[in-house]
GROMACS .gro file of N, CA and C in nm:
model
  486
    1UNK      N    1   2.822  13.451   7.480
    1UNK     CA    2   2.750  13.398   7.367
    1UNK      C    3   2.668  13.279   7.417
    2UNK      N    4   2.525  13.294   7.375
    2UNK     CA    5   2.453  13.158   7.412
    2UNK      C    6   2.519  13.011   7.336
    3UNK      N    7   2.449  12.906   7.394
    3UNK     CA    8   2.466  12.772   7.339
    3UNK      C    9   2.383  12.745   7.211
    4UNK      N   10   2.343  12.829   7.233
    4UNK     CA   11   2.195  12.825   7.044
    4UNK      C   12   2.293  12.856   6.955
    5UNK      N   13   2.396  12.987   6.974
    5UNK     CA   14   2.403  13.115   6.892
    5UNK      C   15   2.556  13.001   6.889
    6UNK      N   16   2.605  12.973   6.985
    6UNK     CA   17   2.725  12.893   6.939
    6UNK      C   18   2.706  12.748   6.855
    7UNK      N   19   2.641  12.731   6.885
    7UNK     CA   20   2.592  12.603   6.773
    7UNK      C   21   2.570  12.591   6.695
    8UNK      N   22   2.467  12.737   6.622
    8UNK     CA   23   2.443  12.816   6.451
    8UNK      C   24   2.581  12.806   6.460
    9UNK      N   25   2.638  12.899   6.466
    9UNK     CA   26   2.809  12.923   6.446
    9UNK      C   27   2.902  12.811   6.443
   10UNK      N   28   2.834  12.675   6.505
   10UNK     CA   29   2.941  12.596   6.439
   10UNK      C   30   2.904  12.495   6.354
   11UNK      N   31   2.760  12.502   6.308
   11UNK     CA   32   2.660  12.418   6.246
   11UNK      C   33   2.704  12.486   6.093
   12UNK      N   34   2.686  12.638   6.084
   12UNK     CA   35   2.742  12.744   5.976
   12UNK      C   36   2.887  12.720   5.951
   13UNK      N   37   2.983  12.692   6.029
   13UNK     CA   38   3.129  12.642   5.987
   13UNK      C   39   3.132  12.502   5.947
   14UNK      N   40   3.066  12.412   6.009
   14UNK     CA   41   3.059  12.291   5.948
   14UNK      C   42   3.015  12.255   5.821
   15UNK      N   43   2.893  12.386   5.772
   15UNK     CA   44   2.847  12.346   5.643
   15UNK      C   45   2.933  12.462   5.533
   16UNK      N   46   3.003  12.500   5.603
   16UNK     CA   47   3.164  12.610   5.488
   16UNK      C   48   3.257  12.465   5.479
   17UNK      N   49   3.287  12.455   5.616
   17UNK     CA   50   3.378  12.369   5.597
   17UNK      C   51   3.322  12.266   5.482
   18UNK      N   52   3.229  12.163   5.504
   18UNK     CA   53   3.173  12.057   5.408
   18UNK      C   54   3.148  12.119   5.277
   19UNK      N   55   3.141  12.180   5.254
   19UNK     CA   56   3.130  12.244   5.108
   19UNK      C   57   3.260  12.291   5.049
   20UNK      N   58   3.380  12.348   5.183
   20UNK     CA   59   3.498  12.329   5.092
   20UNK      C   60   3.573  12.225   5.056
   21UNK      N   61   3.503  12.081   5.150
   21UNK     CA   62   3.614  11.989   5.153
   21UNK      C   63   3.502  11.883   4.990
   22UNK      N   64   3.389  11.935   4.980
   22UNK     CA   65   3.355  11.933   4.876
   22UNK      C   66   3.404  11.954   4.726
   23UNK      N   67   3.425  12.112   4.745
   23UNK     CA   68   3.501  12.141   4.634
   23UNK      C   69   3.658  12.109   4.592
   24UNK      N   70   3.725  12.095   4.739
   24UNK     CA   71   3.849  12.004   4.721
   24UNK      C   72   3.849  11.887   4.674
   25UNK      N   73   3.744  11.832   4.695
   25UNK     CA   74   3.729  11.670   4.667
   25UNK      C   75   3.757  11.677   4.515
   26UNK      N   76   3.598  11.790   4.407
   26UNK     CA   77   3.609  11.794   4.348
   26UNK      C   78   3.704  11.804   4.251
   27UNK      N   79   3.777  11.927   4.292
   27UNK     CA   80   3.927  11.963   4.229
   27UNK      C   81   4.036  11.829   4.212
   28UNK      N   82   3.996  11.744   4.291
   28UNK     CA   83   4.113  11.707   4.278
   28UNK      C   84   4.050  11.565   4.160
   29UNK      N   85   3.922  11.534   4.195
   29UNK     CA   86   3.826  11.439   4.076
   29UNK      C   87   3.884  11.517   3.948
   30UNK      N   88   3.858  11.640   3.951
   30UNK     CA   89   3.882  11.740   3.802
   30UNK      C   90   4.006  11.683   3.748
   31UNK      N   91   4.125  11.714   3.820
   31UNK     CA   92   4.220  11.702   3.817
   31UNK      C   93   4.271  11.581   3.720
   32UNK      N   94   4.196  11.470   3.799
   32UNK     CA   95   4.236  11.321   3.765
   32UNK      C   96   4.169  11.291   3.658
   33UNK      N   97   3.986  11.349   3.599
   33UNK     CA   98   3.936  11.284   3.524
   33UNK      C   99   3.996  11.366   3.403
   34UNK      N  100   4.025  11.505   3.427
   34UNK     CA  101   4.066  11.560   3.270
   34UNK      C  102   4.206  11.474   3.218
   35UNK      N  103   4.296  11.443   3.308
   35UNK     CA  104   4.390  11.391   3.223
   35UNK      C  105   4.348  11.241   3.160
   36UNK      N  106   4.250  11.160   3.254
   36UNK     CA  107   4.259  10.993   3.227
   36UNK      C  108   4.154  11.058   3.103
   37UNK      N  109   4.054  11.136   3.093
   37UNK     CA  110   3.996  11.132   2.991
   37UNK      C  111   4.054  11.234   2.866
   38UNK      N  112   4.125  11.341   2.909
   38UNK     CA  113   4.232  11.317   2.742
   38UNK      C  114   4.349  11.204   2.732
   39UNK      N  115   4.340  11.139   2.786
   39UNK     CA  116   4.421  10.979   2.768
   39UNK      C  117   4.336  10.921   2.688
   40UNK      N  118   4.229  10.847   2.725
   40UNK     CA  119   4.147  10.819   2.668
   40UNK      C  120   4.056  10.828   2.515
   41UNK      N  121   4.079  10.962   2.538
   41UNK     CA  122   3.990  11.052   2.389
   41UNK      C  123   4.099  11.041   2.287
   42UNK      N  124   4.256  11.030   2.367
   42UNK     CA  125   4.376  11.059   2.257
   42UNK      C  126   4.372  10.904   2.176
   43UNK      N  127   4.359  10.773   2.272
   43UNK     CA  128   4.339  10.696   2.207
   43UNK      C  129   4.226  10.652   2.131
   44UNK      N  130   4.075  10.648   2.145
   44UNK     CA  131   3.963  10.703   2.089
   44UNK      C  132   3.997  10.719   1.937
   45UNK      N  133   4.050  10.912   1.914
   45UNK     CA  134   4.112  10.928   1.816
   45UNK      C  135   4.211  10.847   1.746
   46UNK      N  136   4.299  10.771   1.786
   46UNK     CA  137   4.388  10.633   1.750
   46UNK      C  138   4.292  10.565   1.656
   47UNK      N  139   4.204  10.504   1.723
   47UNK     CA  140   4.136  10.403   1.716
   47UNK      C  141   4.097  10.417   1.548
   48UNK      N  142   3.984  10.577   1.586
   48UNK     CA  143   3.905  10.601   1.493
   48UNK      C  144   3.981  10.590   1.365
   49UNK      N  145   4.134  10.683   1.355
   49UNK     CA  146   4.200  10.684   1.252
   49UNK      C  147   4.205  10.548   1.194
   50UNK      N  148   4.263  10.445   1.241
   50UNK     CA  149   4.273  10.326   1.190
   50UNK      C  150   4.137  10.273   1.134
   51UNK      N  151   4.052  10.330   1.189
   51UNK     CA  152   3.909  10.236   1.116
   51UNK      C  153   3.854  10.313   1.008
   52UNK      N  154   3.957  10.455   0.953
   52UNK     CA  155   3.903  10.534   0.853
   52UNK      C  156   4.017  10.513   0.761
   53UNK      N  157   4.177  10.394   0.781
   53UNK     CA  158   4.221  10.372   0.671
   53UNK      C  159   4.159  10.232   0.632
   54UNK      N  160   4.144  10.132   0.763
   54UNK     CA  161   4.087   9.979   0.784
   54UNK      C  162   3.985   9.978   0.792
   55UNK      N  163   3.849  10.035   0.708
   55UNK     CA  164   3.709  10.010   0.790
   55UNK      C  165   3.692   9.859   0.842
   56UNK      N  166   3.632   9.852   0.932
   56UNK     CA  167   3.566   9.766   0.988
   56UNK      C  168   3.655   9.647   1.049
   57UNK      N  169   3.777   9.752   1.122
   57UNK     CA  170   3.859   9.682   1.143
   57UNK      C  171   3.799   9.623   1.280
   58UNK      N  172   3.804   9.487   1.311
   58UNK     CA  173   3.776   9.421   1.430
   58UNK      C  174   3.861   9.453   1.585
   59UNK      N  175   3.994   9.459   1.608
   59UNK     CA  176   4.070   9.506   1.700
   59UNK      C  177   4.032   9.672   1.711
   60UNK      N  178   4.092   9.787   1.614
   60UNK     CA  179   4.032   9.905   1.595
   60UNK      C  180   3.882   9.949   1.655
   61UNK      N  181   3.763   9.881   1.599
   61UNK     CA  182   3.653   9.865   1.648
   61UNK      C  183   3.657   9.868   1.787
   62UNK      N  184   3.714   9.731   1.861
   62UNK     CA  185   3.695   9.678   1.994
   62UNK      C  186   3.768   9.787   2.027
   63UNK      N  187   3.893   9.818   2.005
   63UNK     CA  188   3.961   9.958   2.093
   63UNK      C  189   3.855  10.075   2.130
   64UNK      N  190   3.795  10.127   2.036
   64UNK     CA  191   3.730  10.207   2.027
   64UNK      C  192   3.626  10.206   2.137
   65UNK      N  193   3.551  10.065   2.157
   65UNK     CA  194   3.449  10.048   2.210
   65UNK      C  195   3.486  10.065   2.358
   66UNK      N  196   3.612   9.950   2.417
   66UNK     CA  197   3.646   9.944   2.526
   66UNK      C  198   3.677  10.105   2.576
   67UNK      N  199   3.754  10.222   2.493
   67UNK     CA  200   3.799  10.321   2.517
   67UNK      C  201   3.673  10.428   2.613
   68UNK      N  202   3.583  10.392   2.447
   68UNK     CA  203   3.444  10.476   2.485
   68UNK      C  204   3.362  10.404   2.646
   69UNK      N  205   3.382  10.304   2.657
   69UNK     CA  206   3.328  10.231   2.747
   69UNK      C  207   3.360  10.270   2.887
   70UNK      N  208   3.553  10.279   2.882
   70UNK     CA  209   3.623  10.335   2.999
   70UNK      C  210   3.599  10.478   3.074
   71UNK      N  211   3.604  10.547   2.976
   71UNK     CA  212   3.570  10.713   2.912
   71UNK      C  213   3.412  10.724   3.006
   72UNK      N  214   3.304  10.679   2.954
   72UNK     CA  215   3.188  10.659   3.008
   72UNK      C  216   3.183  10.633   3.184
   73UNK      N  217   3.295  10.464   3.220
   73UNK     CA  218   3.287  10.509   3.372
   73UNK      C  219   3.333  10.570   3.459
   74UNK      N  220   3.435  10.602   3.363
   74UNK     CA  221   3.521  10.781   3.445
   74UNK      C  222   3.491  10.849   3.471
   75UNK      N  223   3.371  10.883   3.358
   75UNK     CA  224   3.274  11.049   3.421
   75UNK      C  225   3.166  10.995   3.505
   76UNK      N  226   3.165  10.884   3.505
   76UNK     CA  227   3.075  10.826   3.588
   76UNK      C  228   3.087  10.885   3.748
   77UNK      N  229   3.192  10.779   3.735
   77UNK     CA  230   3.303  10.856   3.883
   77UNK      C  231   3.340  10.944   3.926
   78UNK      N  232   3.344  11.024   3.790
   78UNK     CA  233   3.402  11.163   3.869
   78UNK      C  234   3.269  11.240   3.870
   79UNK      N  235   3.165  11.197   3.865
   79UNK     CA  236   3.045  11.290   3.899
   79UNK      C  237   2.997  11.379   3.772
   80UNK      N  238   3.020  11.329   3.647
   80UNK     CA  239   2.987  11.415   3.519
   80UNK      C  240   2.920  11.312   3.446
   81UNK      N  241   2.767  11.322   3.521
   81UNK     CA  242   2.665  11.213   3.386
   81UNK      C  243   2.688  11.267   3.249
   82UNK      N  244   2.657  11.414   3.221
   82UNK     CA  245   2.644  11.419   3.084
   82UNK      C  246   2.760  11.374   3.000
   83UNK      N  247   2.870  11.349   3.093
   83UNK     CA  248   2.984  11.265   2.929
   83UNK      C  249   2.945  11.141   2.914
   84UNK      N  250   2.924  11.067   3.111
   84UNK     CA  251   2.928  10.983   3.127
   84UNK      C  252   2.761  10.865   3.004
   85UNK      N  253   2.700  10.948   3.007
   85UNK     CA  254   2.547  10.911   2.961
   85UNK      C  255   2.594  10.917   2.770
   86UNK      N  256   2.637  11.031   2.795
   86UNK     CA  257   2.671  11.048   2.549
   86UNK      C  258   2.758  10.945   2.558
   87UNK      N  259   2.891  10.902   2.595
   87UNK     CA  260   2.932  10.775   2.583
   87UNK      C  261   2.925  10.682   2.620
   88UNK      N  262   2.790  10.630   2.724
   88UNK     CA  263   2.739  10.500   2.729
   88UNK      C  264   2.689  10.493   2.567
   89UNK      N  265   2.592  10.608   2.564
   89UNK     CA  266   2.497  10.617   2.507
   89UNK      C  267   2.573  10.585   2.344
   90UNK      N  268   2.665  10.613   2.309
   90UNK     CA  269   2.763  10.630   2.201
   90UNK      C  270   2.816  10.464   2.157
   91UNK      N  271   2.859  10.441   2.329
   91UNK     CA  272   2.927  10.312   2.291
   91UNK      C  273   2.771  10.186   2.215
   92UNK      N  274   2.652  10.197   2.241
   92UNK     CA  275   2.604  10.126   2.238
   92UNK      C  276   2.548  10.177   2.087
   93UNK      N  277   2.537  10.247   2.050
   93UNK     CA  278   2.500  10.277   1.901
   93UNK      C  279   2.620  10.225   1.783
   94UNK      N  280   2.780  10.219   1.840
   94UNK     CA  281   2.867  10.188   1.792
   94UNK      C  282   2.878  10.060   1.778
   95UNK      N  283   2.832  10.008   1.904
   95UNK     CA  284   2.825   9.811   1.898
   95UNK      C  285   2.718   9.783   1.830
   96UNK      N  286   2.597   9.860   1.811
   96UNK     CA  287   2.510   9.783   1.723
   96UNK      C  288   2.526   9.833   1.551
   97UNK      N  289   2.599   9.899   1.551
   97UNK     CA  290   2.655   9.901   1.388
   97UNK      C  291   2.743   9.864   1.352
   98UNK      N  292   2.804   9.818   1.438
   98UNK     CA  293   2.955   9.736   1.422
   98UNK      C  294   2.880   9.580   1.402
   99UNK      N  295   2.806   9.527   1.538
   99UNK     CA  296   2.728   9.384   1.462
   99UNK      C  297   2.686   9.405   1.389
  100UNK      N  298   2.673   9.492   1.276
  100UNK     CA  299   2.588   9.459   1.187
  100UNK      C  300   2.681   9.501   1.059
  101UNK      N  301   2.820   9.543   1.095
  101UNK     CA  302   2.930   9.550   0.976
  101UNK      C  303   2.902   9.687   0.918
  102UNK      N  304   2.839   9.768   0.979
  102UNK     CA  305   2.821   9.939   0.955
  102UNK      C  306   2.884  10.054   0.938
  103UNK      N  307   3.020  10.062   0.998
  103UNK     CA  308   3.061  10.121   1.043
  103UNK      C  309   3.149  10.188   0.868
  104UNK      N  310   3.053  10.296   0.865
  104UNK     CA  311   3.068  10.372   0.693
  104UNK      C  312   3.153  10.470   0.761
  105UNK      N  313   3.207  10.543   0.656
  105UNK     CA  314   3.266  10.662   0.615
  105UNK      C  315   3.221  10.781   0.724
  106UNK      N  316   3.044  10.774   0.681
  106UNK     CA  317   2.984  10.867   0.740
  106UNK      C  318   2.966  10.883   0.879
  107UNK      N  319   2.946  10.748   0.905
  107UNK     CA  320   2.905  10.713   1.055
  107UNK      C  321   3.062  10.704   1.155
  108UNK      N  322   3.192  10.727   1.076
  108UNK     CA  323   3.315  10.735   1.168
  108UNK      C  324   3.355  10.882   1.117
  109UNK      N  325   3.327  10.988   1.071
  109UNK     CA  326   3.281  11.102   1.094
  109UNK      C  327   3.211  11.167   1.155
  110UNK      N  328   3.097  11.089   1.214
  110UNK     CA  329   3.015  11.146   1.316
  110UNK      C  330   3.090  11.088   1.454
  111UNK      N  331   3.117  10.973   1.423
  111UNK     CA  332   3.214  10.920   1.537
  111UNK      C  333   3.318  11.054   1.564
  112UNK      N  334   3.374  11.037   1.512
  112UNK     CA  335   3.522  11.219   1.512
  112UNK      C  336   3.421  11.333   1.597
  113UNK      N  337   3.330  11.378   1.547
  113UNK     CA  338   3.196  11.521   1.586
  113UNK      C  339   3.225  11.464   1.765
  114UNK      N  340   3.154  11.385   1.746
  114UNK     CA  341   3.124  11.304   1.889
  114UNK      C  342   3.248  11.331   1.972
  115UNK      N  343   3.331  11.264   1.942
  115UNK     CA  344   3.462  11.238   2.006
  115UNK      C  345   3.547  11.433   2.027
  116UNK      N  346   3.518  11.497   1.951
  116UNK     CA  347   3.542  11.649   1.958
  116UNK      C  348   3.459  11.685   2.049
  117UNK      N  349   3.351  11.676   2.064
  117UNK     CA  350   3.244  11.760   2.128
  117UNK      C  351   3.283  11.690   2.281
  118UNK      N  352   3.328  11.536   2.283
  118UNK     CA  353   3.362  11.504   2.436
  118UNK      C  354   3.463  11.588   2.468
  119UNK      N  355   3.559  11.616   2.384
  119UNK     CA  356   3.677  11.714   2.440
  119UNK      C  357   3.654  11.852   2.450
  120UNK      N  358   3.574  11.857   2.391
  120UNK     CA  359   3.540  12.018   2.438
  120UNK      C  360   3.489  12.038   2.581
  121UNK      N  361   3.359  11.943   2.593
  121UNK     CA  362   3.277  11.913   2.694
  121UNK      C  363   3.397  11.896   2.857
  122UNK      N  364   3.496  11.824   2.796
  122UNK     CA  365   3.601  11.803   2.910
  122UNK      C  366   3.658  11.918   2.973
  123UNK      N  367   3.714  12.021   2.873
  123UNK     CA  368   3.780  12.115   2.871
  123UNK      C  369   3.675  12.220   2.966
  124UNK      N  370   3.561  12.235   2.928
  124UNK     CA  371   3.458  12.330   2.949
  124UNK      C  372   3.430  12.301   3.132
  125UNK      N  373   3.415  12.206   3.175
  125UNK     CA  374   3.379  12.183   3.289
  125UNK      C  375   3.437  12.253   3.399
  126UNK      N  376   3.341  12.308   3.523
  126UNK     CA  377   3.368  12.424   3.553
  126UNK      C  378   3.483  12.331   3.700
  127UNK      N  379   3.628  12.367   3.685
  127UNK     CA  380   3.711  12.303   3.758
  127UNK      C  381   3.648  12.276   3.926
  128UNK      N  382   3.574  12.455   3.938
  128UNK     CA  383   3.527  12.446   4.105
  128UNK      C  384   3.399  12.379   4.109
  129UNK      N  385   3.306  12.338   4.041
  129UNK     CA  386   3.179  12.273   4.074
  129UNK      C  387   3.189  12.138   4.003
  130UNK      N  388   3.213  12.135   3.840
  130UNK     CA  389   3.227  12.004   3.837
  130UNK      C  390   3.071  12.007   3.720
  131UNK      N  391   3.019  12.126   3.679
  131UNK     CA  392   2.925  12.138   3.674
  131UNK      C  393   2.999  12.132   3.477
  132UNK      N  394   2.896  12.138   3.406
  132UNK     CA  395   2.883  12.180   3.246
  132UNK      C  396   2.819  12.266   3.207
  133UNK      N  397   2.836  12.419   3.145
  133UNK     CA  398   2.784  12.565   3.151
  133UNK      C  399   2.703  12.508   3.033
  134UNK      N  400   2.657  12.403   2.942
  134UNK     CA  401   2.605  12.395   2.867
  134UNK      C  402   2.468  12.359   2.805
  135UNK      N  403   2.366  12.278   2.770
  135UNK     CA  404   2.290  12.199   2.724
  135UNK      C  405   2.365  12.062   2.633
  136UNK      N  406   2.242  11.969   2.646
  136UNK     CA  407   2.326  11.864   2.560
  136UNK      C  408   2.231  11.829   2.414
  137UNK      N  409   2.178  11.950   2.324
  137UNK     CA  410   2.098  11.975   2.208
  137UNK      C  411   2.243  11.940   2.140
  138UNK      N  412   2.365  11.956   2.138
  138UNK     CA  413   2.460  11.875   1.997
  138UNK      C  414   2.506  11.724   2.034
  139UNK      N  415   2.476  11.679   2.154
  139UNK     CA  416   2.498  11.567   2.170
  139UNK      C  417   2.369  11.499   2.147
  140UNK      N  418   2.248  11.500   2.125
  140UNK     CA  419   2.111  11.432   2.050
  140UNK      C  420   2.161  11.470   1.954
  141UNK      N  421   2.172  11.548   1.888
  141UNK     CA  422   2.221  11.605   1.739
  141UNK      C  423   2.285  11.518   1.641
  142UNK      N  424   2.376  11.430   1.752
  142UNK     CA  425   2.484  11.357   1.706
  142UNK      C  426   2.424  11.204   1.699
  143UNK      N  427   2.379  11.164   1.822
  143UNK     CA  428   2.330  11.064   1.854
  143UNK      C  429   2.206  11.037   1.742
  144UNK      N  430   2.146  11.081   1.681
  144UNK     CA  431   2.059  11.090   1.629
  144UNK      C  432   2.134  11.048   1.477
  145UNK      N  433   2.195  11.154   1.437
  145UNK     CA  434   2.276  11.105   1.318
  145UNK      C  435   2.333  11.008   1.303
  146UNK      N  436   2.400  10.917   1.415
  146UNK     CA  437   2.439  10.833   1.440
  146UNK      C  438   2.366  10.718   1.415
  147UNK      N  439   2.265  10.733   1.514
  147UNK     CA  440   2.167  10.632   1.509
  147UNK      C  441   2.084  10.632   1.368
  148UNK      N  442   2.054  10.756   1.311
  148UNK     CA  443   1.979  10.743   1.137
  148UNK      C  444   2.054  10.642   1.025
  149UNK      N  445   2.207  10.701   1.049
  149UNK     CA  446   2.311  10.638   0.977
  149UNK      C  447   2.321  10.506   0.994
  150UNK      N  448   2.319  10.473   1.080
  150UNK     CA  449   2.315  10.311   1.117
  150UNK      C  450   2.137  10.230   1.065
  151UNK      N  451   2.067  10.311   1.090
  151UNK     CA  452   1.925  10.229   1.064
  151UNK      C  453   1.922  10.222   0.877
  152UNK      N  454   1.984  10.376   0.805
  152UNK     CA  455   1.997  10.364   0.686
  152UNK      C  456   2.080  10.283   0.660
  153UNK      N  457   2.157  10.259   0.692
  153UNK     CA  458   2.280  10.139   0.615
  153UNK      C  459   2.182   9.971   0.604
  154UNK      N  460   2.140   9.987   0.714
  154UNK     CA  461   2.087   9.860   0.742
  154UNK      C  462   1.958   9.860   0.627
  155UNK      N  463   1.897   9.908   0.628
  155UNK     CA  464   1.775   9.903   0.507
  155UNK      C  465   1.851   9.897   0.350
  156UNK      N  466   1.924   9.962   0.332
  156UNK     CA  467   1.997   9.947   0.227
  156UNK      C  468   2.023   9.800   0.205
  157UNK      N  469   2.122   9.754   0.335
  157UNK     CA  470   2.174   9.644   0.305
  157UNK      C  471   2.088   9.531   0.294
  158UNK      N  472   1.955   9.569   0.393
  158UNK     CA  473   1.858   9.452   0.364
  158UNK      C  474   1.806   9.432   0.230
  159UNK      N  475   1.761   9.576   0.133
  159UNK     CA  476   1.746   9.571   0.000
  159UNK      C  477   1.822   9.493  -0.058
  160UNK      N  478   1.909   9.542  -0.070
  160UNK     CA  479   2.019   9.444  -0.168
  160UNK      C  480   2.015   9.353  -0.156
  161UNK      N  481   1.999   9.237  -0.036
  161UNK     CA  482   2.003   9.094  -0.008
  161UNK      C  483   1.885   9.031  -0.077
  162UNK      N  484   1.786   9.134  -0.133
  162UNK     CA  485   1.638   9.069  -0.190
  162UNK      C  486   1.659   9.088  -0.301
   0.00000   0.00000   0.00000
């Protein structure tokens, strides 16, 4: 065998090999982020409950936020923007309706949608790539409602103050 033809051949095992120690890597990221993030989502759900018997509970709130916050740099880490991006993206629609004492009925119902669709999204992820078989058209969906709900409360509330 030439020195060319042995060198493809070990240039070609090196890039099997690197791609399995890839997908091992992954597996084992999988591994770690599905449980810390149904840890996470379980408390999430905690949170939310309490702020749908306590609205606008201040501790409840902050749980929530820090949770979503944690949640966000997990998928960060484990290489999954799209959770990692809906719950940046989540936590910061939540802090600006929370400063502003928002946090309705409606808008911790969409909170729940949200918080379901992350667990699905968790569940769904493909263990060997790491990848999401999906689009993210219900996560704008949400974000959007989210964000309407919050801009309506606020016009409301500015009315009333006049």
């Amino acid at each position: 065998m030439s020195a060319i033809r042995r060198g493809r051949k070990f240039a070609i095992h090196d890039q099997w090999r690197q791609r399995m120690l890839s997908n091992n890597d992954w597996q084992h990221k999988h591994d770690q982020f599905l449980s810390t993030s149904q840890a996470l989502l379980y408390t999430s759900e905690e949170c939310l409950s309490h702020l749908e018997l306590i609205p606008n509970d201040e501790d409840a709130t902050g749980c929530l936020l820090t949770t979503l916050r944690k949640l966000g740099q997990e998928a960060e880490a484990a290489s999954v923007p799209c959770i990692a991006d809906f719950s940046h993206q989540l936590c910061v629609l939540l802090k600006t309706g929370h400063q502003a004492h928002e946090l309705s009925q409606e808008t911790l119902l969409t909170v729940k949608n949200c918080l379901m669709l992350i667990s699905w999204q968790v569940e769904l992820l493909d263990p060997q790539t790491g990848e999401l078989p999906m689009d993210n058209n219900e996560q704008l969906e949400l974000l959007e409602k989210l964000a309407s709900g919050s801009t309506a409360s606020t016009s409301a509330k500015d009315a009333a103050r006049q």
